[in-house]
Amino acid sequence: MMNNKSGIRRLVLDVLKPHNPSIVELAGVLGDVEGVDGVNLSLYEMDQKTENVKITLEGLDLDYELIRQEIENMGAVVHSVDEIAAGKKIIEEVETHQDR
Amino acid sequence: MMNNKSGIRRLVLDVLKPHNPSIVELAGVLGDVEGVDGVNLSLYEMDQKTENVKITLEGLDLDYELIRQEIENMGAVVHSVDEIAAGKKIIEEVETHQDR
Amino acid sequence: MMNNKSGIRRLVLDVLKPHNPSIVELAGVLGDVEGVDGVNLSLYEMDQKTENVKITLEGLDLDYELIRQEIENMGAVVHSVDEIAAGKKIIEEVETHQDR
Amino acid sequence: MMNNKSGIRRLVLDVLKPHNPSIVELAGVLGDVEGVDGVNLSLYEMDQKTENVKITLEGLDLDYELIRQEIENMGAVVHSVDEIAAGKKIIEEVETHQDR
Amino acid sequence: MMNNKSGIRRLVLDVLKPHNPSIVELAGVLGDVEGVDGVNLSLYEMDQKTENVKITLEGLDLDYELIRQEIENMGAVVHSVDEIAAGKKIIEEVETHQDR
Amino acid sequence: MMNNKSGIRRLVLDVLKPHNPSIVELAGVLGDVEGVDGVNLSLYEMDQKTENVKITLEGLDLDYELIRQEIENMGAVVHSVDEIAAGKKIIEEVETHQDR
Amino acid sequence: MMNNKSGIRRLVLDVLKPHNPSIVELAGVLGDVEGVDGVNLSLYEMDQKTENVKITLEGLDLDYELIRQEIENMGAVVHSVDEIAAGKKIIEEVETHQDR
């Protein structure tokens, strides 16, 4: 879907969070952030005190700082930005020989 | 399918249940919960007394507390929320180099 | 395909059957059961006396007890219900990090 | 594609055949059998005297006995029925945790 | 795409050829054979004198003898027919538990 | 989508960058470059001082020199061009036997 | 997309090239060759002096000799033709049991 304004279309974040607030509450908050069409949180590791969650967000013009702030307000921290797509449409990463 | 109200669109739960009530009864109950368009229960482990079931639910505005309550009413327990999608549309988790 | 009546949409059964009646006869019987749109029987193990068959059934409102009865009438037994989908539409199981 | 008459929609057969008649001749014969929309023969093993062939047939109302007879007329034998789909539409086998 | 005349719709051949004529020339010849809609030649092994090529052909009514003759006219030989599809439409081979 | 002017349609670059400016800033800059429809940056390695990022760009007529310059202006360097697609439409790389 | 003139529709070439001219220049040249709709160059090996590149070209009637000549004019050499598709439409290679 092309849109002639270029902006951030997708963010994939590696986030470390405490058990509380829960992943359900964090999803609700991020789902309501301005510019976010949808958010997917997938849990990939859990230990006694913390959870590692991969957060995928998509929208027409995502505001990374605002999103990072909301995550930090919930006591969590962005460990790294693992993927980001920007421009007039979302481009997928292309697998190359170097990846195989 | 975009819908301008943001809410929880998908829940993937890791659930521990006794053999009774059966997975068929649990599916019937969860399929009728308010806001649930569809539910998928897949059995991944079974031992003498219990069953580990992955439950995937989708809808426009899922009520996690209501769903958790229904599961507990059937003698089962939510072990963890493994994935959750929220917002105006369902966003899929994007595989990154860190996952490979 | 949404249908506002929620019911069982898919059943995946692990079934142990004798060589006779044959898998062809069992398919014919299950294909005619009330509420069944389609059935898929796939053989995954065979020894001298028995066959392990995975049976996938889909419909708008599957009657598990009726299906189980038909299977038992043919001398076979349902070993486990490995997957069940219910509600207004079929939801597929979502692969999570825990599955990988 | 739904059709309100339920019948056998797909057969996957494991067949042992001599080198002659050839796989091409067998395909021609089975492609012309009443009720067969299409047939796929894939060779998976060959030794000095015989060939192991997987035969996939699809149609609206396949006649297994007629098909088995045609295969035997060509000097081959059905070793097993590995998959069969019946009903108003073709349902695909669903991969479960037990398969992984 | 259904066509009420049943014939051979796809052939997959394992062919051994000398370096000359080249794979490009062989492709040109086979692409022009009566009844061939398209041909794909993929090189999977090469040694000092010969090349092993997998040739996939599709059409409404392929003439295997004519195709085999054209291949032999180019100094090559059909080692085996690895797959053949016939009937009113192309049916794909279905993967079964036995293949996994 | 065919366009009768042939130009560079896709670039996949292996880029080494310092932590600052961030991958988010780099995405914003590249998303705005003339001729870029979309850009995807995926992080595949990070150490104390640098990050290895794979950058996929698509557009109708990408200007490699301009893109390379923008990347260098941000203190990063193009390590290699891993894939490039040009012409009237984007052609995907085809996996061959040699790749398997 | 059927076209009643049969010709070469796809070429997949294994090419050895010097570092200069660059893969970007080679893509530009090949993208402009008569009959080429699109070209994809993917780098799979690089050492001190040379690069191994897989080149996939598609069009309605590719001229292999012209393409080979353009490649050689750039100081590179076609190591082998790994895949070629010809006829009225592009047929994909079909994976057989022998490939698994």
XYZ file of C-alpha atoms in Angstrom:
700
model
C 0.000 0.000 0.000
C 1.817 3.124 -1.233
C 1.493 6.425 0.601
C 3.474 9.350 -0.712
C 4.637 10.486 2.753
C 7.740 8.552 3.815
C 7.943 7.628 7.509
C 8.738 4.650 9.739
C 6.416 1.765 8.786
C 7.666 -1.057 10.973
C 9.764 -1.451 14.104
C 10.956 -4.744 15.576
C 12.261 -4.229 19.110
C 14.012 -6.576 21.534
C 12.622 -5.564 24.946
C 13.451 -6.665 28.500
C 10.505 -6.246 30.922
C 9.657 -7.137 34.504
C 6.754 -9.557 35.043
C 4.574 -6.586 36.006
C 2.904 -4.785 34.362
C 1.960 -7.844 32.285
C 2.538 -8.410 28.569
C -1.245 -7.976 28.150
C -1.151 -4.495 29.713
C 1.918 -3.516 27.642
C 0.124 -4.655 24.465
C -2.937 -2.578 25.352
C -0.829 0.540 25.917
C 1.241 0.165 22.721
C -1.849 -0.646 20.653
C -3.237 2.791 21.560
C -0.090 4.823 20.766
C -0.593 7.487 18.087
C 0.384 6.151 14.610
C 0.359 2.452 15.604
C -1.930 0.327 13.401
C -1.020 -2.892 15.156
C 1.469 -4.400 17.614
C 2.588 -7.988 18.182
C 4.371 -9.026 21.390
C 5.934 -12.488 21.468
C 7.558 -13.885 24.578
C 10.804 -15.724 23.888
C 12.420 -16.034 27.294
C 11.293 -15.845 30.929
C 13.237 -16.153 34.177
C 12.493 -15.447 37.806
C 12.328 -11.677 37.506
C 12.218 -10.658 33.853
C 10.800 -11.494 30.420
C 12.427 -11.043 26.974
C 9.775 -9.953 24.507
C 10.040 -9.241 20.791
C 7.711 -6.347 19.876
C 6.715 -5.805 16.224
C 4.833 -2.568 15.461
C 3.416 -1.349 12.148
C 1.826 1.938 11.096
C 2.094 4.730 8.529
C 4.400 6.979 10.550
C 5.645 5.376 13.773
C 7.230 7.672 16.378
C 10.110 5.638 17.830
C 10.859 8.032 20.702
C 7.203 8.069 21.797
C 7.057 4.259 21.658
C 10.370 3.910 23.552
C 9.036 6.319 26.196
C 5.807 4.332 26.665
C 7.820 1.115 27.046
C 10.075 2.742 29.662
C 7.011 4.134 31.507
C 5.977 0.499 32.008
C 9.346 -0.295 33.653
C 10.726 -2.069 30.592
C 13.753 -1.223 28.393
C 14.451 -1.442 24.642
C 17.477 -3.724 24.335
C 17.898 -3.191 20.557
C 16.096 -2.218 17.355
C 16.401 -5.453 15.349
C 14.566 -4.319 12.237
C 13.126 -1.091 10.909
C 11.262 -0.382 7.643
C 10.698 3.158 6.344
C 9.490 4.932 3.192
C 6.285 5.007 1.174
C 5.687 1.237 1.560
C 6.951 -1.645 3.717
C 9.870 -3.490 2.090
C 10.673 -6.947 3.416
C 14.250 -7.991 4.119
C 15.546 -10.154 1.223
C 17.402 -13.366 2.149
C 20.816 -13.463 0.441
C 23.481 -16.152 0.013
C 25.315 -14.607 2.956
C 22.322 -15.477 5.200
C 22.132 -19.119 4.162
C -9.021 -5.975 8.126
C -8.714 -2.516 9.741
C -11.102 -1.435 12.482
C -10.570 1.950 14.028
C -11.071 0.711 17.593
C -7.814 -0.694 18.974
C -8.170 -3.745 21.234
C -6.639 -7.186 21.728
C -6.892 -9.123 18.449
C -5.047 -12.328 19.253
C -3.941 -14.226 22.349
C -1.706 -17.310 22.380
C -1.815 -18.993 25.786
C 0.159 -21.909 27.229
C -2.398 -23.736 29.414
C -2.107 -26.706 31.781
C -5.396 -28.634 32.169
C -6.609 -31.832 33.794
C -7.959 -34.556 31.490
C -11.499 -33.527 32.509
C -13.308 -31.516 31.378
C -12.034 -32.541 27.932
C -10.298 -30.362 25.339
C -13.533 -30.578 23.304
C -15.595 -29.109 26.170
C -12.987 -26.378 26.782
C -13.075 -25.469 23.067
C -16.874 -25.226 23.133
C -16.818 -22.918 26.146
C -14.061 -20.619 24.805
C -15.684 -20.492 21.341
C -18.766 -18.941 22.957
C -16.940 -16.267 25.023
C -17.970 -12.678 24.193
C -15.594 -11.135 21.618
C -14.056 -14.448 20.479
C -14.327 -15.019 16.707
C -12.441 -18.287 16.820
C -10.290 -20.459 19.088
C -7.719 -23.168 18.287
C -6.586 -25.654 20.951
C -3.602 -27.835 20.110
C -2.379 -30.562 22.432
C 1.405 -30.709 22.713
C 2.000 -32.838 25.794
C -0.002 -35.355 27.849
C 0.890 -37.324 30.962
C -1.054 -39.368 33.463
C -2.933 -36.496 35.045
C -2.567 -33.380 32.929
C -2.437 -32.026 29.389
C -0.396 -29.049 28.032
C -2.475 -27.208 25.471
C -1.622 -24.169 23.351
C -4.742 -22.007 22.939
C -4.871 -19.410 20.114
C -7.825 -16.987 20.209
C -8.725 -14.229 17.745
C -11.384 -11.523 17.821
C -11.864 -7.753 17.505
C -11.599 -6.988 21.230
C -10.625 -10.003 23.353
C -11.153 -9.742 27.127
C -8.130 -11.542 28.620
C -9.460 -11.559 32.209
C -12.792 -13.051 31.116
C -10.996 -15.717 29.058
C -8.565 -16.519 31.915
C -11.584 -16.825 34.278
C -13.387 -19.255 31.962
C -10.237 -21.387 31.696
C -9.864 -21.467 35.478
C -13.576 -22.325 35.892
C -12.768 -25.489 33.922
C -10.004 -26.441 36.403
C -7.191 -25.386 34.095
C -4.520 -22.669 34.535
C -2.830 -20.185 32.159
C 0.889 -20.973 32.377
C 1.970 -17.987 30.211
C 0.835 -15.563 27.505
C 3.225 -16.493 24.656
C 1.964 -14.001 22.095
C -0.479 -11.126 22.005
C -1.504 -8.872 19.105
C -3.377 -5.584 19.629
C -4.409 -2.492 17.659
C -6.563 -1.784 14.637
C -5.311 -4.874 12.750
C -3.420 -8.109 13.497
C 0.344 -7.719 12.940
C 2.371 -10.901 12.598
C 5.660 -11.350 14.416
C 8.555 -10.698 11.986
C 11.444 -13.218 12.010
C 14.769 -11.411 12.529
C 18.410 -12.486 12.290
C 18.381 -12.925 16.063
C 15.739 -15.677 15.659
C 17.653 -17.628 13.058
C -15.663 -17.541 6.283
C -17.569 -16.070 9.274
C -20.803 -17.624 10.476
C -22.440 -16.105 13.501
C -23.219 -19.460 15.132
C -20.154 -20.716 17.084
C -19.542 -24.470 16.981
C -16.703 -26.929 16.418
C -15.070 -26.182 13.032
C -12.188 -28.612 12.959
C -11.156 -31.791 14.764
C -7.782 -33.535 14.409
C -7.947 -37.034 15.921
C -5.250 -39.653 16.499
C -7.047 -42.951 15.799
C -5.983 -46.598 16.127
C -7.840 -48.931 13.761
C -7.703 -52.569 12.701
C -6.853 -53.274 9.043
C -10.572 -53.971 8.419
C -12.772 -52.177 7.685
C -10.300 -50.344 5.423
C -9.255 -46.694 5.591
C -11.291 -46.190 2.393
C -14.471 -47.474 4.051
C -13.826 -45.374 7.174
C -13.361 -42.273 4.986
C -16.644 -42.951 3.192
C -18.551 -43.296 6.471
C -17.033 -40.173 8.081
C -17.525 -38.129 4.896
C -21.278 -38.749 5.198
C -21.625 -37.829 8.905
C -24.021 -34.928 9.579
C -22.129 -31.603 9.763
C -18.927 -32.887 8.115
C -17.877 -30.842 5.059
C -14.741 -32.858 4.487
C -12.477 -35.460 6.121
C -8.799 -36.309 5.549
C -7.347 -39.615 6.769
C -3.569 -39.982 6.638
C -1.840 -43.212 7.558
C 1.312 -42.699 9.614
C 2.039 -46.124 11.046
C 1.089 -49.719 10.206
C 1.989 -52.994 11.872
C 0.728 -56.553 11.617
C -2.664 -55.940 13.153
C -3.365 -52.236 13.417
C -2.982 -48.877 11.668
C -2.392 -45.419 13.245
C -4.349 -42.841 11.284
C -4.587 -39.076 11.745
C -8.136 -37.924 10.918
C -8.766 -34.220 10.150
C -12.443 -33.195 9.892
C -13.894 -29.766 9.069
C -17.471 -28.449 9.086
C -19.650 -25.658 10.480
C -20.786 -27.509 13.607
C -19.052 -30.869 14.109
C -20.599 -33.300 16.607
C -17.599 -34.925 18.303
C -19.637 -37.597 20.142
C -21.392 -38.667 16.913
C -18.033 -38.836 15.085
C -16.392 -40.779 17.930
C -19.354 -43.213 17.893
C -19.039 -43.777 14.128
C -15.301 -44.462 14.513
C -15.963 -46.964 17.307
C -18.723 -48.649 15.239
C -15.964 -49.420 12.725
C -13.868 -51.161 15.431
C -11.441 -48.273 15.789
C -10.679 -46.043 18.826
C -9.873 -42.326 19.260
C -6.467 -42.232 20.938
C -6.470 -38.419 21.463
C -7.896 -35.150 20.180
C -4.711 -33.420 18.960
C -6.293 -30.191 17.735
C -9.733 -28.606 17.848
C -10.924 -25.278 16.382
C -14.241 -23.689 17.414
C -16.108 -20.391 17.030
C -17.442 -18.333 14.138
C -14.378 -19.025 11.951
C -11.422 -21.434 11.852
C -8.332 -19.980 13.591
C -4.993 -21.591 12.820
C -2.532 -22.427 15.584
C 0.194 -19.723 15.688
C 3.815 -20.912 15.955
C 5.549 -19.240 18.923
C 9.167 -19.058 20.110
C 8.356 -21.883 22.529
C 7.640 -24.156 19.538
C 10.887 -23.412 17.735
C -15.038 -25.972 -4.225
C -18.099 -27.362 -2.382
C -20.314 -29.982 -3.977
C -23.226 -31.237 -1.955
C -22.634 -34.898 -2.846
C -19.998 -36.417 -0.505
C -17.613 -38.902 -2.133
C -13.897 -39.682 -2.263
C -12.020 -36.544 -3.414
C -8.410 -37.632 -3.184
C -6.472 -40.875 -2.948
C -2.711 -41.184 -2.327
C -1.528 -44.712 -3.069
C 1.846 -46.400 -2.578
C 2.171 -48.693 -5.616
C 4.763 -51.294 -6.628
C 4.997 -51.802 -10.407
C 7.175 -53.676 -12.876
C 9.211 -51.570 -15.348
C 6.632 -52.467 -18.038
C 4.107 -51.156 -18.800
C 5.862 -47.813 -18.193
C 4.886 -45.094 -15.736
C 3.798 -43.034 -18.788
C 1.350 -45.745 -19.898
C 0.016 -46.162 -16.340
C -0.544 -42.391 -16.105
C -2.453 -42.394 -19.407
C -4.735 -45.215 -18.251
C -5.447 -43.718 -14.801
C -6.013 -40.240 -16.285
C -8.892 -41.696 -18.313
C -10.610 -43.563 -15.460
C -14.216 -42.428 -14.806
C -14.334 -39.783 -12.033
C -10.615 -38.924 -12.154
C -9.936 -35.195 -12.745
C -6.199 -35.598 -12.523
C -3.471 -38.051 -11.488
C 0.148 -37.505 -10.422
C 2.657 -40.375 -10.433
C 6.006 -39.749 -8.755
C 8.794 -42.306 -8.825
C 10.595 -42.634 -5.501
C 12.532 -45.867 -5.816
C 13.738 -48.089 -8.661
C 15.657 -51.350 -8.656
C 16.410 -53.990 -11.240
C 12.896 -55.317 -11.605
C 10.430 -52.979 -9.957
C 9.553 -49.341 -9.323
C 7.915 -47.776 -6.216
C 5.544 -45.039 -7.324
C 3.372 -42.696 -5.264
C 0.080 -42.074 -7.105
C -2.072 -39.056 -6.145
C -5.557 -38.924 -7.719
C -8.240 -36.223 -7.368
C -11.850 -36.061 -8.544
C -15.394 -35.462 -7.304
C -16.244 -39.108 -6.621
C -13.290 -41.466 -7.022
C -14.040 -45.210 -7.290
C -11.202 -46.855 -5.346
C -12.042 -50.429 -6.444
C -12.126 -49.418 -10.134
C -8.774 -47.607 -9.763
C -7.211 -50.536 -7.876
C -8.465 -52.877 -10.627
C -6.909 -50.737 -13.397
C -3.589 -50.678 -11.530
C -3.634 -54.476 -11.149
C -4.549 -54.906 -14.848
C -1.210 -53.198 -15.561
C 0.648 -55.778 -13.445
C 1.150 -53.438 -10.513
C -0.136 -53.689 -6.907
C -1.397 -51.138 -4.355
C 0.941 -51.459 -1.379
C -1.078 -49.076 0.871
C -3.539 -46.174 0.861
C -1.434 -43.457 2.508
C -4.016 -40.678 2.418
C -7.666 -40.342 1.515
C -9.921 -37.253 1.526
C -13.718 -37.499 1.311
C -16.787 -35.290 1.720
C -18.146 -32.187 0.024
C -14.691 -30.567 -0.272
C -11.018 -31.591 -0.006
C -9.642 -31.038 3.518
C -5.870 -30.963 3.912
C -4.141 -32.870 6.698
C -3.254 -30.414 9.527
C 0.259 -30.676 10.996
C 0.089 -31.075 14.794
C 2.688 -30.960 17.579
C 2.766 -34.764 17.470
C 4.078 -34.566 13.880
C 6.881 -32.136 14.647
C -7.487 -24.925 -15.406
C -9.842 -27.779 -16.359
C -9.998 -29.094 -19.891
C -12.338 -31.971 -20.590
C -9.821 -33.888 -22.730
C -7.477 -35.953 -20.513
C -3.859 -36.178 -21.627
C -0.341 -35.850 -20.180
C -0.017 -32.429 -18.496
C 3.443 -32.598 -16.987
C 6.588 -34.659 -17.419
C 9.690 -34.496 -15.201
C 12.607 -36.291 -16.849
C 16.103 -37.102 -15.596
C 18.298 -36.673 -18.680
C 22.003 -37.326 -19.323
C 23.445 -35.144 -22.097
C 26.845 -34.400 -23.615
C 28.155 -30.829 -23.285
C 27.179 -30.224 -26.935
C 24.617 -29.320 -28.133
C 24.294 -26.931 -25.167
C 21.483 -26.812 -22.595
C 20.385 -23.550 -24.299
C 19.975 -25.288 -27.667
C 18.144 -28.231 -26.062
C 15.762 -25.778 -24.334
C 15.040 -24.024 -27.634
C 14.237 -27.303 -29.388
C 11.998 -28.648 -26.596
C 10.209 -25.290 -26.234
C 9.065 -25.611 -29.840
C 7.801 -29.217 -29.661
C 4.091 -29.604 -30.500
C 1.941 -29.545 -27.307
C 4.656 -28.058 -25.052
C 3.535 -24.844 -23.284
C 6.769 -24.496 -21.400
C 9.973 -26.351 -20.471
C 12.408 -25.882 -17.583
C 15.901 -27.394 -17.702
C 17.923 -27.347 -14.487
C 21.511 -28.556 -14.351
C 22.275 -30.611 -11.245
C 25.555 -32.303 -12.081
C 28.408 -31.776 -14.552
C 31.599 -33.720 -15.177
C 34.216 -33.746 -17.886
C 32.054 -35.207 -20.610
C 28.419 -35.134 -19.557
C 25.735 -33.119 -17.777
C 22.783 -34.395 -15.680
C 19.764 -32.198 -16.342
C 16.270 -32.327 -14.869
C 13.721 -31.374 -17.546
C 10.194 -30.292 -16.493
C 7.656 -29.910 -19.321
C 4.013 -28.790 -19.152
C 1.244 -28.652 -21.753
C -2.321 -29.797 -22.421
C -1.403 -33.055 -24.173
C 2.306 -33.851 -24.089
C 3.597 -36.523 -26.503
C 6.246 -38.393 -24.493
C 7.595 -40.400 -27.453
C 8.014 -37.255 -29.569
C 9.790 -35.488 -26.706
C 12.037 -38.514 -26.014
C 12.890 -38.635 -29.745
C 13.847 -34.933 -29.822
C 16.074 -35.429 -26.776
C 17.795 -38.428 -28.398
C 18.237 -36.482 -31.671
C 20.354 -34.062 -29.593
C 22.621 -36.917 -28.446
C 21.091 -37.080 -24.972
C 19.201 -39.906 -23.227
C 16.204 -40.036 -20.850
C 17.518 -41.748 -17.713
C 14.085 -41.931 -16.000
C 10.623 -40.376 -15.859
C 10.585 -39.052 -12.264
C 7.098 -37.551 -12.297
C 4.145 -37.478 -14.646
C 0.760 -35.754 -14.285
C -2.212 -36.602 -16.514
C -5.959 -35.941 -16.715
C -8.159 -32.878 -17.078
C -6.001 -30.783 -14.712
C -2.532 -30.916 -13.138
C -2.595 -32.549 -9.681
C 0.393 -31.952 -7.424
C 2.010 -34.802 -5.509
C 0.794 -34.724 -1.863
C 3.449 -35.144 0.858
C 2.497 -37.987 3.229
C 3.861 -39.194 6.576
C 5.823 -41.827 4.666
C 7.771 -39.018 2.929
C 8.704 -37.201 6.112
C 4.518 -4.097 -12.042
C 6.121 -3.353 -15.424
C 7.527 0.074 -16.217
C 9.111 0.551 -19.603
C 12.104 2.509 -18.243
C 14.785 0.084 -17.020
C 16.681 1.128 -13.869
C 17.840 -0.319 -10.552
C 14.792 -1.715 -8.687
C 16.349 -3.284 -5.625
C 19.628 -3.063 -3.731
C 20.674 -5.298 -0.828
C 23.689 -3.841 0.957
C 25.876 -5.190 3.747
C 26.706 -2.113 5.837
C 28.989 -1.562 8.836
C 27.888 1.368 11.025
C 28.851 2.914 14.357
C 26.197 2.869 17.110
C 25.527 6.552 16.396
C 23.684 7.864 14.491
C 21.160 5.112 15.295
C 19.599 2.598 12.914
C 16.336 4.567 13.326
C 17.979 7.794 12.107
C 19.659 5.959 9.203
C 16.285 4.470 8.202
C 14.659 7.909 8.249
C 17.384 9.394 6.029
C 17.361 6.521 3.488
C 13.551 6.464 3.399
C 13.614 10.047 2.129
C 16.262 9.569 -0.605
C 15.032 10.406 -4.120
C 13.754 7.268 -5.929
C 13.456 5.114 -2.776
C 9.947 3.626 -2.310
C 10.920 1.733 0.803
C 13.929 0.634 2.875
C 14.368 -2.234 5.342
C 17.277 -2.272 7.806
C 17.868 -5.496 9.739
C 20.520 -5.765 12.427
C 22.452 -9.035 12.298
C 25.480 -8.390 14.466
C 26.477 -5.899 17.184
C 29.682 -5.495 19.144
C 31.106 -2.833 21.427
C 31.631 -0.201 18.766
C 29.861 -1.197 15.553
C 26.744 -2.778 14.089
C 26.412 -4.948 10.934
C 23.168 -4.077 9.187
C 21.620 -5.514 6.035
C 19.859 -2.744 4.096
C 17.245 -3.655 1.441
C 15.994 -0.768 -0.729
C 13.378 -0.819 -3.486
C 12.221 1.803 -5.974
C 11.725 2.425 -9.697
C 15.166 3.892 -10.383
C 17.516 3.703 -7.397
C 20.679 5.860 -7.508
C 23.366 3.680 -5.893
C 25.996 6.435 -5.676
C 23.533 8.807 -3.958
C 22.527 6.084 -1.499
C 26.163 5.130 -0.813
C 26.951 8.819 -0.194
C 24.078 9.208 2.301
C 25.257 6.098 4.154
C 28.820 7.441 4.332
C 27.540 10.853 5.502
C 26.158 8.979 8.529
C 29.619 7.565 9.327
C 28.787 4.095 7.983
C 30.357 2.154 5.081
C 28.952 -0.201 2.407
C 30.808 -3.476 2.912
C 29.318 -5.161 -0.212
C 26.387 -5.146 -2.609
C 24.905 -8.603 -1.951
C 22.023 -8.403 -4.404
C 20.840 -6.019 -7.090
C 17.761 -6.206 -9.347
C 17.385 -4.018 -12.449
C 15.139 -3.713 -15.509
C 11.449 -3.072 -16.135
C 10.346 -5.282 -13.217
C 11.890 -6.915 -10.119
C 13.066 -10.477 -10.817
C 13.664 -12.715 -7.808
C 16.769 -14.882 -7.572
C 15.865 -18.493 -8.510
C 17.207 -21.249 -6.227
C 19.137 -23.841 -8.270
C 20.533 -27.302 -7.494
C 23.920 -25.646 -6.951
C 22.407 -23.699 -4.009
C 20.929 -26.722 -2.275
C 1.208 -15.224 -18.858
C 0.946 -17.132 -22.166
C 2.398 -15.758 -25.352
C 2.080 -17.833 -28.485
C 5.680 -17.261 -29.612
C 8.007 -19.731 -27.854
C 11.433 -18.386 -26.856
C 13.801 -18.359 -23.873
C 11.931 -16.934 -20.851
C 14.471 -17.314 -18.079
C 18.222 -17.846 -17.763
C 20.103 -18.533 -14.523
C 23.838 -18.107 -15.049
C 26.814 -18.777 -12.768
C 29.237 -15.959 -13.570
C 32.805 -15.204 -12.432
C 33.670 -11.492 -12.562
C 36.517 -9.207 -11.504
C 35.718 -6.597 -8.831
C 35.593 -3.959 -11.588
C 33.371 -3.051 -13.316
C 31.115 -3.381 -10.244
C 28.038 -5.594 -9.846
C 25.979 -2.358 -9.993
C 27.403 -1.458 -13.422
C 26.898 -5.027 -14.688
C 23.251 -4.927 -13.505
C 22.671 -1.638 -15.332
C 24.098 -3.003 -18.573
C 22.164 -6.298 -18.447
C 18.929 -4.506 -17.464
C 19.094 -2.599 -20.755
C 19.780 -5.579 -23.046
C 17.109 -6.106 -25.736
C 14.458 -8.615 -24.590
C 15.375 -8.464 -20.875
C 12.395 -7.565 -18.643
C 14.408 -7.882 -15.460
C 17.726 -9.134 -14.079
C 18.742 -10.193 -10.566
C 22.421 -10.453 -9.573
C 23.215 -12.108 -6.249
C 26.744 -12.300 -4.885
C 27.559 -15.667 -3.321
C 31.351 -15.625 -3.047
C 34.093 -12.989 -3.044
C 37.861 -13.304 -2.784
C 40.796 -10.980 -3.331
C 40.417 -10.660 -7.074
C 37.084 -12.078 -8.196
C 33.395 -12.402 -7.347
C 31.020 -15.333 -8.037
C 27.622 -13.974 -8.984
C 24.402 -15.787 -9.831
C 22.527 -13.873 -12.556
C 18.800 -14.553 -13.115
C 17.263 -12.942 -16.221
C 13.655 -13.036 -17.424
C 11.969 -11.806 -20.616
C 9.760 -12.955 -23.477
C 12.588 -13.935 -25.847
C 16.034 -13.761 -24.262
C 19.062 -13.824 -26.599
C 21.650 -15.927 -24.727
C 24.544 -15.117 -27.109
C 23.899 -11.356 -26.829
C 23.756 -11.619 -23.029
C 26.914 -13.752 -22.877
C 28.677 -11.192 -25.104
C 27.662 -8.271 -22.833
C 28.950 -10.171 -19.802
C 32.279 -10.888 -21.505
C 32.552 -7.228 -22.619
C 32.561 -6.409 -18.888
C 35.545 -8.733 -18.310
C 33.424 -11.483 -16.737
C 32.785 -15.072 -17.881
C 29.733 -17.379 -17.827
C 30.842 -20.403 -15.801
C 27.619 -22.403 -16.468
C 23.950 -22.122 -17.396
C 22.319 -23.556 -14.249
C 18.696 -23.199 -15.340
C 16.835 -22.231 -18.474
C 13.093 -21.948 -19.122
C 11.630 -21.724 -22.634
C 8.255 -21.906 -24.386
C 5.018 -19.927 -24.268
C 5.153 -19.530 -20.479
C 7.679 -19.935 -17.633
C 7.501 -23.407 -16.057
C 9.070 -23.829 -12.638
C 11.297 -26.803 -11.864
C 9.301 -29.411 -9.878
C 10.997 -30.937 -6.816
C 10.979 -34.748 -7.043
C 11.805 -37.542 -4.586
C 15.245 -37.755 -6.200
C 15.939 -34.175 -5.034
C 14.944 -34.775 -1.419
